[in-house]
Coordinates of C-alpha atoms in Angstrom, one line a residue:
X211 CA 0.0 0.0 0.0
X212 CA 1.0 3.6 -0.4
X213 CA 2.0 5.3 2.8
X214 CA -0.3 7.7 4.1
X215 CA 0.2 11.6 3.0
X216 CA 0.7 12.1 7.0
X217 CA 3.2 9.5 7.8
X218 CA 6.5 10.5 9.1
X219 CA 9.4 9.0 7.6
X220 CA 11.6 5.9 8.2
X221 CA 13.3 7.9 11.4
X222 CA 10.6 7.7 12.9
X223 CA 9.9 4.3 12.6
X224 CA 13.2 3.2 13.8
X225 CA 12.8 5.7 17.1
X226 CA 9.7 3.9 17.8
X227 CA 11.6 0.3 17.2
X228 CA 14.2 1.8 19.3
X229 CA 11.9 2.3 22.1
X230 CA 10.2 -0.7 22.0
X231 CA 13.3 -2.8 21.9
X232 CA 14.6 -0.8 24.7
X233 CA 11.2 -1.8 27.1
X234 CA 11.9 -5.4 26.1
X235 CA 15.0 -5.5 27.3
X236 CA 14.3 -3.3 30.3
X237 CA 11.0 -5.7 31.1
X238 CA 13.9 -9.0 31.2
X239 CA 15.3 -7.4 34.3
X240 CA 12.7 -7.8 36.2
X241 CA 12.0 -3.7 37.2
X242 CA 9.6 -2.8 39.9
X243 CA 5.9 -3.4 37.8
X244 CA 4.6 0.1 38.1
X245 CA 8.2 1.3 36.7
X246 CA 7.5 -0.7 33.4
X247 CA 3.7 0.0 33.2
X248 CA 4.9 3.8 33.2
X249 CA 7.5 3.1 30.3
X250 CA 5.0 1.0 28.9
X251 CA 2.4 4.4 28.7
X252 CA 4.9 6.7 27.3
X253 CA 6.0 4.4 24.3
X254 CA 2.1 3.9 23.2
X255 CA 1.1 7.7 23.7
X256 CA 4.3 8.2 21.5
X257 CA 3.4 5.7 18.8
X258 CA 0.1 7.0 18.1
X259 CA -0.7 8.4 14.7
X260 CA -2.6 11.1 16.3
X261 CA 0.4 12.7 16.0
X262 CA 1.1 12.6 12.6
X263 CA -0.8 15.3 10.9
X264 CA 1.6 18.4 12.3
X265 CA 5.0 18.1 12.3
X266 CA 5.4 19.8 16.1
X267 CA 2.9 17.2 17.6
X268 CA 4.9 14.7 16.1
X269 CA 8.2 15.9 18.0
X270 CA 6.3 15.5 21.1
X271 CA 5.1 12.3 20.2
X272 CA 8.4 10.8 19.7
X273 CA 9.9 12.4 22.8
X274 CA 7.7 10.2 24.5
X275 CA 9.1 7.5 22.8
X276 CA 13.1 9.0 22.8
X277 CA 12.4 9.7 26.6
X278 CA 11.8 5.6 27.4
X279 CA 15.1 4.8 25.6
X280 CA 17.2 7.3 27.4
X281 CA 15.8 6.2 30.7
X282 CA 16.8 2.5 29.6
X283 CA 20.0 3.7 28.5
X284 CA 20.3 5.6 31.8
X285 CA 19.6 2.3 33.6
X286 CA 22.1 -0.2 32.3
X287 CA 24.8 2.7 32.5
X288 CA 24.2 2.4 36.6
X289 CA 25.3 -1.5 35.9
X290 CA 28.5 -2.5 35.4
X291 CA 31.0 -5.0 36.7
X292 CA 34.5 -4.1 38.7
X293 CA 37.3 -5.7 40.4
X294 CA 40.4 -6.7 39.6
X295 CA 42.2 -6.6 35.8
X296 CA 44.9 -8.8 36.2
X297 CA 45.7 -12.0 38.3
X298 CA 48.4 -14.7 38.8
X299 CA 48.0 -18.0 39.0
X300 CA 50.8 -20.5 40.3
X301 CA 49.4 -23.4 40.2
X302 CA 46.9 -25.3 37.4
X303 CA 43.6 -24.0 39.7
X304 CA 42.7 -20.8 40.7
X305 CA 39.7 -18.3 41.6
X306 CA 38.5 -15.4 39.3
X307 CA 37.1 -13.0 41.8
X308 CA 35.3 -9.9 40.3
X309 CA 32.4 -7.4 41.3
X310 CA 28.8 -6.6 39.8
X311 CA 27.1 -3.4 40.5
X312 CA 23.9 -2.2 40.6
X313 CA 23.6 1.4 41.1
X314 CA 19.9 1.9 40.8
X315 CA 17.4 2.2 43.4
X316 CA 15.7 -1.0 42.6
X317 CA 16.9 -5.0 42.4
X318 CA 17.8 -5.8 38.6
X319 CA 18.1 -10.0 37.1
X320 CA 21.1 -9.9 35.1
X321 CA 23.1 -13.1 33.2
X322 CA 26.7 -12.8 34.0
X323 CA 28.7 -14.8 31.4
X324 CA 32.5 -15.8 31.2
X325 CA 33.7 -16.5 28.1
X326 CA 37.5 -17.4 27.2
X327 CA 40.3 -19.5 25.0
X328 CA 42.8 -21.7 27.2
X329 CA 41.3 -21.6 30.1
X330 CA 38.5 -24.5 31.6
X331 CA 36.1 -22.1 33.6
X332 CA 33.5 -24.1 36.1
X333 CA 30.8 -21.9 35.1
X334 CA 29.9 -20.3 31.4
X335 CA 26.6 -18.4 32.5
X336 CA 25.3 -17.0 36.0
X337 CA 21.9 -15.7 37.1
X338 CA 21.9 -13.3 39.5
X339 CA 19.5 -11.1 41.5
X340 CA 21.3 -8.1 42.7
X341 CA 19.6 -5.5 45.3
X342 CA 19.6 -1.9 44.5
X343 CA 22.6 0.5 45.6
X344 CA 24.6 -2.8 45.6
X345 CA 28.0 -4.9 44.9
X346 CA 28.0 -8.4 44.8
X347 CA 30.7 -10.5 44.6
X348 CA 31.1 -13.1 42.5
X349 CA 34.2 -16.3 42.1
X350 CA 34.8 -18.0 38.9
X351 CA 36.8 -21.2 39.4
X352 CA 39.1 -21.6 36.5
X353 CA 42.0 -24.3 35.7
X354 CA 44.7 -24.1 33.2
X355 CA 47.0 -26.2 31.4
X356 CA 50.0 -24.3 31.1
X357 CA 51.9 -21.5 32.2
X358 CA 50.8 -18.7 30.2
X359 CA 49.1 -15.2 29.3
X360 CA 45.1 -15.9 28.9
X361 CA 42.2 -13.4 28.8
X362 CA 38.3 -14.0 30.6
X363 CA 36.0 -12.4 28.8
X364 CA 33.2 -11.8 31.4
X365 CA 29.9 -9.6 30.5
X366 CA 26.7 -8.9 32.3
X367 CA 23.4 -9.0 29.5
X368 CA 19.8 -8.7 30.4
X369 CA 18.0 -12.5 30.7
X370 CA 17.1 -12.3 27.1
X371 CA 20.9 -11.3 26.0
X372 CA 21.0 -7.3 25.5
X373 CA 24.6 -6.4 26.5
X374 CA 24.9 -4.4 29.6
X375 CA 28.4 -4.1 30.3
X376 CA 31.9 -5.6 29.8
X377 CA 35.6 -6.3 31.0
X378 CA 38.3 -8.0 30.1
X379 CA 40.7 -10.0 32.8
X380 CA 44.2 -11.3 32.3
X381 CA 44.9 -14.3 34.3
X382 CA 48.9 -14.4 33.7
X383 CA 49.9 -18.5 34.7
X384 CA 53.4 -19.2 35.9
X385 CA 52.6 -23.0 36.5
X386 CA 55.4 -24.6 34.7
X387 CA 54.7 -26.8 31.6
X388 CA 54.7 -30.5 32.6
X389 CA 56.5 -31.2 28.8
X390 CA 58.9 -28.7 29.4
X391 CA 59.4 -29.3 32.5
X392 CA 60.2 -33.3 31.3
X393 CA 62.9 -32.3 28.5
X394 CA 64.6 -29.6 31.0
X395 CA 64.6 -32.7 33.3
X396 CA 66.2 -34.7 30.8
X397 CA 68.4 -32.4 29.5
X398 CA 70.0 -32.2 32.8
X399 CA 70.6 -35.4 33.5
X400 CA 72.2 -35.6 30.2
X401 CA 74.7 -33.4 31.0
X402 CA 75.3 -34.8 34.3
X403 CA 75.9 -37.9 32.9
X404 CA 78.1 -36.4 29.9
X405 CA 80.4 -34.9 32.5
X406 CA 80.5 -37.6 35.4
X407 CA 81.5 -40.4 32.6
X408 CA 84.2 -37.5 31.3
X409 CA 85.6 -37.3 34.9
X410 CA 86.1 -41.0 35.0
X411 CA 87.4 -41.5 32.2
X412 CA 89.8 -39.3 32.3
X413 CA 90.7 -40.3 35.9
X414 CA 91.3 -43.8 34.9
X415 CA 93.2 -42.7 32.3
X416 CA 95.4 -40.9 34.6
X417 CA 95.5 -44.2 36.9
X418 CA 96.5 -46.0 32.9
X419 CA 99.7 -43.9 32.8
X420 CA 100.8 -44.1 36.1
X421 CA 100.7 -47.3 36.3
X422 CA 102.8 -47.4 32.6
X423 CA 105.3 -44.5 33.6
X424 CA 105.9 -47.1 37.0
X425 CA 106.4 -50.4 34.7

């Protein structure tokens, strides 16, 4: 069909799929109700074509709808995830400790995943409930192979997988490689053996003249 002589163009459209999106994501944290009803209001006063016809009552409109999405935006912003950047392991098991905040004034359901290449890490995906004005601490068990320089990707998404917020971690291993470890072995007891069989040989070689040069 042809659009109507009123509609506002494809800017529009994607403000308003903004916002919606936005409320989705927002609903998957579990908000207070009457929070969501109220962001719920805004984006279907903003949507309606009622607006249309002028172009001014259509910039209210969609600040109705701009307005959820910056409170959204405003909301995942007071989430993020703290701690350390950098740990040492010596031996082949160790702990991950890091730190999720929620600076809002209400609880928030967030997935906490941990993600990385090298490493074995006891858990891939956490769900946690975390109270408002709040740090919680969380402990990822993790095991390596090798010594080593290795990276944990760890991330906090909404329950249905928006992105929130993200760090990076460098777990720097010093536990010594069992292979190397075997052929440094080896090596040394090669060369022990080179230079004790040199010693007697040459002492009994001494002993051979001796007892020539007393003949």
């Amino acid at each position: 069909l042809d659009p109507l002589r009123s509609q506002p163009d494809e800017s529009w459209f994607a403000s308003l799929q903004a916002a919606l999106d936005s409320l989705e994501s927002f609903s998957a944290v579990r908000p207070p109700q009457d929070r969501t009803q109220r962001m719920s209001r805004n984006v279907m006063v903003g949507e309606s074509r009622l607006w249309w016809p002028d172009l001014a009552l259509l910039g209210r409109g969609e600040s109705f709808t701009n307005s959820t999405s910056a409170e959204v935006a405003s909301v995942f912003d007071s989430i993020g995830i703290g701690g350390i950047d950098e740990i040492r392991l010596t031996s082949s098991r160790g702990e991950l400790p890091i730190e999720i905040r929620n600076g809002n004034d209400f609880p928030v359901t967030v997935d906490v995943r941990f993600n990385s290449t090298g490493l074995d890490l006891d858990r891939a995906v956490v769900d946690e409930r975390i109270p408002p004005d709040t740090s919680l601490q969380l402990t990822e068990d993790l095991t390596v192979e090798s010594s080593g320089i290795y990276t944990v990707n760890v991330s906090v998404t909404t329950p249905n997988g928006f992105p929130i917020a993200e760090k990076r971690i460098q777990i720097r291993s010093t536990k010594f490689n069992e292979v190397a470890l075997g052929i440094t072995l080896g090596a040394l007891a090669f060369l022990i053996l080179f230079y004790v069989t040199r010693v007697v040989r040459r002492h009994r070689q001494g002993e051979d003249h001796s007892s020539g040069a007393l003949a």
